[in-house]
Amino acid sequence: MFGPKPEIKTRAQLAAMAEAGAITYAMLEACERVADVGVSTAEIDAVAEAVCREAGGRPNFKGYQGFPATVCISVNDEIVHGIPSPDRVLADGDVVSVDGGCTVSGPGNRRWHSDSARTFIVGEPRPVDVELVEVTLESMWRGIAALAGASRVGVVGRAVEAVVSQRPVDGRELGIVEEFVGHGIGSTLHQPPDVRNFVTRDRGARLRSGMALCVEPLLTLGEPDNDTLDDGWTVCTLDGSRAAHFEHTVALWEGGLRILTLPDGGAAELAALGVPLADLNA
């Protein structure tokens, strides 16, 4: 069967997404800056919303399928979709993942989306948690780099799996959460194609210039098996192991890539991986 086709964006539409991405970057920077021992996840969420709205953006998570906050904040064994709460106060050594995005008005009188996530540690970190964060970050960048010159989106999963297999933590491979994957993005938050973080027999959708994709591996220190809490959103590991999550919105354009959720397009990171930086202003 044939599913919905990926949305192909113009240069101007991708530029609008980069504007939204710059706001999202500022939101996540502010979240990490204010996160500290004794700070509640609700306080962090309030900062994210203030930064977004003051910059002229509109939070795209808030109200999405009923989600009640501007960003998802997942702590320790919470993998993704954690709901900020005044009762969830950060403690020394907590592993914190923040996931969020925004929209801006752009071409076609439409709203254009961005989406990004990062994981950081509050207070004094455990060495094993530092490795978890480092491997997850590397797997995201390797997944992004694999898109350059590729014909099918399935290259992302192969790249993520390669990093995980080559960088064991505490004597074992990290778990790859398969229930939650990356996605296309543009005039809506979630679009085809799926961007899996693992290898399947299906090579995935064909890649074309003008596509925008969210690459977002979610890794665990233990088994990747998980369950959703009674709040209907927060996803936790079954074995209580900690998790990490990184995500960027990536544009494919004229033989290169551009990270729409980094102000400089990811110039240094892409150069280090030998990937051409796409120019949306030419």
Short mmCIF file of C-alpha atoms in Angstrom, two decimals:
data_model
loop_
_atom_site.label_atom_id
_atom_site.label_comp_id
_atom_site.label_asym_id
_atom_site.label_seq_id
_atom_site.Cartn_x
_atom_site.Cartn_y
_atom_site.Cartn_z
CA MET A 1 0.00 0.00 0.00
CA PHE A 2 1.07 3.57 -0.64
CA GLY A 3 0.96 5.98 2.30
CA PRO A 4 0.96 9.78 2.33
CA LYS A 5 3.84 11.36 0.45
CA PRO A 6 6.44 13.43 2.30
CA GLU A 7 5.94 17.18 2.06
CA ILE A 8 8.51 18.87 -0.17
CA LYS A 9 9.31 22.41 0.93
CA THR A 10 10.54 25.44 -0.98
CA ARG A 11 13.59 27.42 0.08
CA ALA A 12 11.32 30.09 1.61
CA GLN A 13 9.35 27.51 3.57
CA LEU A 14 12.52 25.93 4.94
CA ALA A 15 13.76 29.40 5.86
CA ALA A 16 10.57 29.95 7.88
CA MET A 17 11.19 26.63 9.61
CA ALA A 18 14.71 27.81 10.42
CA GLU A 19 13.19 30.92 12.02
CA ALA A 20 11.02 28.65 14.16
CA GLY A 21 14.05 26.47 14.84
CA ALA A 22 16.07 29.41 16.16
CA ILE A 23 13.30 30.12 18.66
CA THR A 24 13.19 26.46 19.67
CA TYR A 25 16.95 26.51 20.22
CA ALA A 26 16.57 29.56 22.47
CA MET A 27 13.80 27.79 24.39
CA LEU A 28 15.93 24.71 25.08
CA GLU A 29 18.97 26.80 25.95
CA ALA A 30 16.88 28.65 28.52
CA CYS A 31 15.50 25.39 29.92
CA GLU A 32 18.96 23.96 30.44
CA ARG A 33 20.21 27.23 31.93
CA VAL A 34 17.50 27.42 34.61
CA ALA A 35 17.36 23.70 35.40
CA ASP A 36 19.03 23.10 38.75
CA VAL A 37 18.66 21.17 41.97
CA GLY A 38 15.47 22.32 43.67
CA VAL A 39 13.82 23.69 40.51
CA SER A 40 10.51 22.14 39.45
CA THR A 41 9.80 20.97 35.92
CA ALA A 42 6.79 23.33 35.87
CA GLU A 43 9.13 26.28 36.44
CA ILE A 44 11.28 25.17 33.53
CA ASP A 45 8.20 24.84 31.31
CA ALA A 46 7.11 28.38 32.18
CA VAL A 47 10.51 29.69 31.09
CA ALA A 48 10.24 27.82 27.78
CA GLU A 49 6.83 29.33 27.02
CA ALA A 50 7.96 32.84 27.92
CA VAL A 51 11.00 32.63 25.63
CA CYS A 52 8.89 31.25 22.78
CA ARG A 53 6.16 33.88 22.95
CA GLU A 54 8.51 36.80 23.52
CA ALA A 55 10.35 35.82 20.33
CA GLY A 56 7.10 35.80 18.34
CA GLY A 57 6.66 32.04 18.22
CA ARG A 58 3.77 29.84 19.23
CA PRO A 59 4.39 26.62 21.20
CA ASN A 60 3.38 23.67 19.04
CA PHE A 61 3.31 21.04 21.78
CA LYS A 62 0.84 22.89 24.00
CA GLY A 63 -2.61 21.54 23.24
CA TYR A 64 -1.30 19.02 20.70
CA GLN A 65 -3.57 16.00 21.13
CA GLY A 66 -4.33 17.42 24.56
CA PHE A 67 -0.76 17.82 25.84
CA PRO A 68 -0.95 20.41 28.65
CA ALA A 69 2.47 22.07 28.52
CA THR A 70 4.93 23.89 26.26
CA VAL A 71 7.70 21.27 26.52
CA CYS A 72 7.97 17.64 27.53
CA ILE A 73 10.34 17.18 30.47
CA SER A 74 11.36 13.59 31.18
CA VAL A 75 13.53 12.77 34.19
CA ASN A 76 15.70 9.67 34.77
CA ASP A 77 13.62 6.58 33.88
CA GLU A 78 11.11 8.71 31.96
CA ILE A 79 11.97 8.22 28.30
CA VAL A 80 9.75 10.80 26.63
CA HIS A 81 6.56 12.90 26.93
CA GLY A 82 6.96 13.76 30.63
CA ILE A 83 4.41 16.34 31.76
CA PRO A 84 5.94 19.27 33.69
CA SER A 85 4.68 19.53 37.25
CA PRO A 86 5.26 21.78 40.26
CA ASP A 87 5.60 18.57 42.28
CA ARG A 88 8.49 17.22 40.19
CA VAL A 89 11.52 18.94 41.73
CA LEU A 90 14.95 18.18 40.30
CA ALA A 91 17.53 16.46 42.49
CA ASP A 92 21.29 16.15 42.32
CA GLY A 93 22.37 13.86 39.48
CA ASP A 94 19.02 13.79 37.66
CA VAL A 95 19.12 13.06 33.93
CA VAL A 96 16.73 15.53 32.30
CA SER A 97 15.40 15.40 28.73
CA VAL A 98 13.57 18.44 27.34
CA ASP A 99 11.65 18.16 24.06
CA GLY A 100 9.80 21.06 22.46
CA GLY A 101 9.10 23.18 19.45
CA CYS A 102 7.26 26.15 18.05
CA THR A 103 5.65 27.57 14.94
CA VAL A 104 5.96 30.86 13.08
CA SER A 105 3.83 32.33 10.32
CA GLY A 106 5.34 31.95 6.87
CA PRO A 107 4.79 31.37 3.15
CA GLY A 108 1.31 30.40 2.05
CA ASN A 109 -0.18 32.04 5.13
CA ARG A 110 0.63 28.87 7.06
CA ARG A 111 2.39 28.07 10.31
CA TRP A 112 5.76 26.33 9.94
CA HIS A 113 7.07 23.99 12.63
CA SER A 114 10.30 23.11 14.42
CA ASP A 115 11.05 20.34 16.92
CA SER A 116 14.14 19.60 18.99
CA ALA A 117 15.24 17.77 22.14
CA ARG A 118 18.28 17.55 24.36
CA THR A 119 19.38 15.71 27.49
CA PHE A 120 21.54 17.11 30.28
CA ILE A 121 22.43 16.25 33.86
CA VAL A 122 21.65 18.42 36.88
CA GLY A 123 24.24 18.68 39.65
CA GLU A 124 26.93 16.02 40.09
CA PRO A 125 26.63 13.36 37.36
CA ARG A 126 27.24 9.65 37.54
CA PRO A 127 29.91 8.61 34.98
CA VAL A 128 27.54 6.05 33.48
CA ASP A 129 24.94 8.76 32.89
CA VAL A 130 27.52 10.98 31.20
CA GLU A 131 28.28 8.12 28.80
CA LEU A 132 24.58 7.57 28.15
CA VAL A 133 24.18 11.20 27.15
CA GLU A 134 27.34 11.21 25.02
CA VAL A 135 26.43 8.07 23.07
CA THR A 136 22.88 9.29 22.45
CA LEU A 137 24.19 12.60 21.15
CA GLU A 138 26.70 10.90 18.88
CA SER A 139 24.07 8.51 17.54
CA MET A 140 21.88 11.47 16.57
CA TRP A 141 24.70 13.21 14.71
CA ARG A 142 25.72 10.04 12.93
CA GLY A 143 22.12 9.47 11.96
CA ILE A 144 21.89 13.00 10.59
CA ALA A 145 25.17 12.68 8.67
CA ALA A 146 24.00 9.44 7.07
CA LEU A 147 21.25 11.39 5.27
CA ALA A 148 23.81 13.26 3.16
CA GLY A 149 23.85 11.72 -0.30
CA ALA A 150 21.61 8.82 0.74
CA SER A 151 18.65 7.62 -1.30
CA ARG A 152 16.48 6.19 1.50
CA VAL A 153 15.69 7.33 5.03
CA GLY A 154 16.54 3.90 6.47
CA VAL A 155 20.21 4.91 6.59
CA VAL A 156 19.46 6.74 9.85
CA GLY A 157 18.62 3.52 11.69
CA ARG A 158 21.77 1.80 10.46
CA ALA A 159 23.90 4.71 11.63
CA VAL A 160 22.28 4.82 15.07
CA GLU A 161 22.65 1.06 15.54
CA ALA A 162 26.31 1.25 14.51
CA VAL A 163 27.08 3.83 17.19
CA VAL A 164 25.23 1.85 19.86
CA SER A 165 27.03 -1.39 18.98
CA GLN A 166 30.44 0.31 18.94
CA ARG A 167 30.06 2.24 22.21
CA PRO A 168 28.94 -0.03 25.06
CA VAL A 169 28.27 1.64 28.39
CA ASP A 170 29.06 -0.14 31.64
CA GLY A 171 29.88 -3.31 29.70
CA ARG A 172 26.73 -3.55 27.58
CA GLU A 173 24.97 -2.00 24.61
CA LEU A 174 22.43 0.70 25.31
CA GLY A 175 18.80 -0.09 24.55
CA ILE A 176 17.19 1.50 21.49
CA VAL A 177 13.55 2.45 22.08
CA GLU A 178 11.70 1.36 18.94
CA GLU A 179 8.16 2.52 19.75
CA PHE A 180 9.06 6.19 19.25
CA VAL A 181 10.78 7.37 16.08
CA GLY A 182 11.66 10.50 14.19
CA HIS A 183 9.36 11.98 11.57
CA GLY A 184 8.83 14.41 8.77
CA ILE A 185 7.93 17.97 9.72
CA GLY A 186 6.83 21.16 8.00
CA SER A 187 3.38 22.72 7.83
CA THR A 188 2.35 20.22 10.51
CA LEU A 189 4.32 18.85 13.44
CA HIS A 190 4.27 15.17 12.53
CA GLN A 191 4.38 14.05 8.91
CA PRO A 192 5.63 11.12 6.88
CA PRO A 193 8.09 9.57 6.65
CA ASP A 194 8.94 7.73 9.84
CA VAL A 195 12.63 8.09 10.70
CA ARG A 196 13.48 4.91 12.57
CA ASN A 197 16.46 4.57 14.90
CA PHE A 198 16.93 0.88 14.12
CA VAL A 199 17.37 -1.34 11.08
CA THR A 200 14.38 -2.90 9.35
CA ARG A 201 13.93 -4.77 6.07
CA ASP A 202 12.07 -1.72 4.79
CA ARG A 203 14.63 0.79 3.53
CA GLY A 204 12.18 3.62 4.15
CA ALA A 205 11.00 6.54 2.05
CA ARG A 206 13.04 8.01 -0.77
CA LEU A 207 14.95 11.13 0.15
CA ARG A 208 14.50 14.31 -1.88
CA SER A 209 15.73 17.87 -1.70
CA GLY A 210 13.16 19.97 0.12
CA MET A 211 12.35 17.37 2.75
CA ALA A 212 12.62 18.21 6.46
CA LEU A 213 13.11 15.41 8.97
CA CYS A 214 13.39 15.07 12.72
CA VAL A 215 16.16 12.66 13.72
CA GLU A 216 15.69 11.65 17.37
CA PRO A 217 17.23 8.54 18.93
CA LEU A 218 16.02 7.54 22.40
CA LEU A 219 18.42 5.26 24.28
CA THR A 220 18.29 3.54 27.66
CA LEU A 221 20.92 2.27 30.08
CA GLY A 222 18.97 -0.97 30.48
CA GLU A 223 16.27 -2.69 28.48
CA PRO A 224 14.24 -0.49 26.14
CA ASP A 225 10.90 -2.04 27.20
CA ASN A 226 8.55 0.67 28.43
CA ASP A 227 5.08 1.58 29.58
CA THR A 228 2.96 4.73 29.65
CA LEU A 229 1.86 6.09 33.02
CA ASP A 230 -1.75 6.71 33.97
CA ASP A 231 -1.41 10.34 32.87
CA GLY A 232 -1.58 9.02 29.31
CA TRP A 233 1.68 10.69 28.28
CA THR A 234 4.77 9.91 30.36
CA VAL A 235 6.66 6.90 29.00
CA CYS A 236 8.99 5.10 31.46
CA THR A 237 11.39 2.19 31.25
CA LEU A 238 10.02 -0.98 32.81
CA ASP A 239 13.30 -1.83 34.54
CA GLY A 240 13.80 1.69 35.97
CA SER A 241 16.89 2.37 33.88
CA ARG A 242 17.65 5.92 32.82
CA ALA A 243 17.09 7.26 29.32
CA ALA A 244 18.39 10.02 27.04
CA HIS A 245 16.92 11.77 24.00
CA PHE A 246 18.37 14.13 21.38
CA GLU A 247 16.61 15.58 18.35
CA HIS A 248 17.16 18.12 15.60
CA THR A 249 15.05 19.25 12.65
CA VAL A 250 17.11 18.68 9.50
CA ALA A 251 16.55 20.09 6.00
CA LEU A 252 17.76 18.35 2.84
CA TRP A 253 18.57 20.97 0.24
CA GLU A 254 20.61 20.97 -3.00
CA GLY A 255 23.10 18.28 -2.04
CA GLY A 256 23.62 19.37 1.55
CA LEU A 257 22.00 19.43 4.96
CA ARG A 258 21.04 22.23 7.30
CA ILE A 259 20.09 21.85 10.96
CA LEU A 260 17.06 24.10 11.25
CA THR A 261 17.13 23.99 15.06
CA LEU A 262 20.66 25.41 15.36
CA PRO A 263 21.23 29.12 14.68
CA ASP A 264 24.26 28.46 12.44
CA GLY A 265 22.67 25.49 10.70
CA GLY A 266 25.02 23.07 12.46
CA ALA A 267 28.02 24.28 10.47
CA ALA A 268 30.75 23.00 12.81
CA GLU A 269 29.12 19.65 13.54
CA LEU A 270 28.35 18.92 9.88
CA ALA A 271 31.85 19.96 8.79
CA ALA A 272 33.38 17.57 11.32
CA LEU A 273 31.33 14.78 9.75
CA GLY A 274 32.24 15.76 6.19
CA VAL A 275 28.71 16.91 5.32
CA PRO A 276 28.08 19.95 3.10
CA LEU A 277 26.11 22.75 4.74
CA ALA A 278 23.06 23.74 2.71
CA ASP A 279 22.53 27.45 2.10
CA LEU A 280 18.91 28.57 2.30
CA ASN A 281 19.75 32.19 1.44
CA ALA A 282 21.39 31.70 -1.94
#
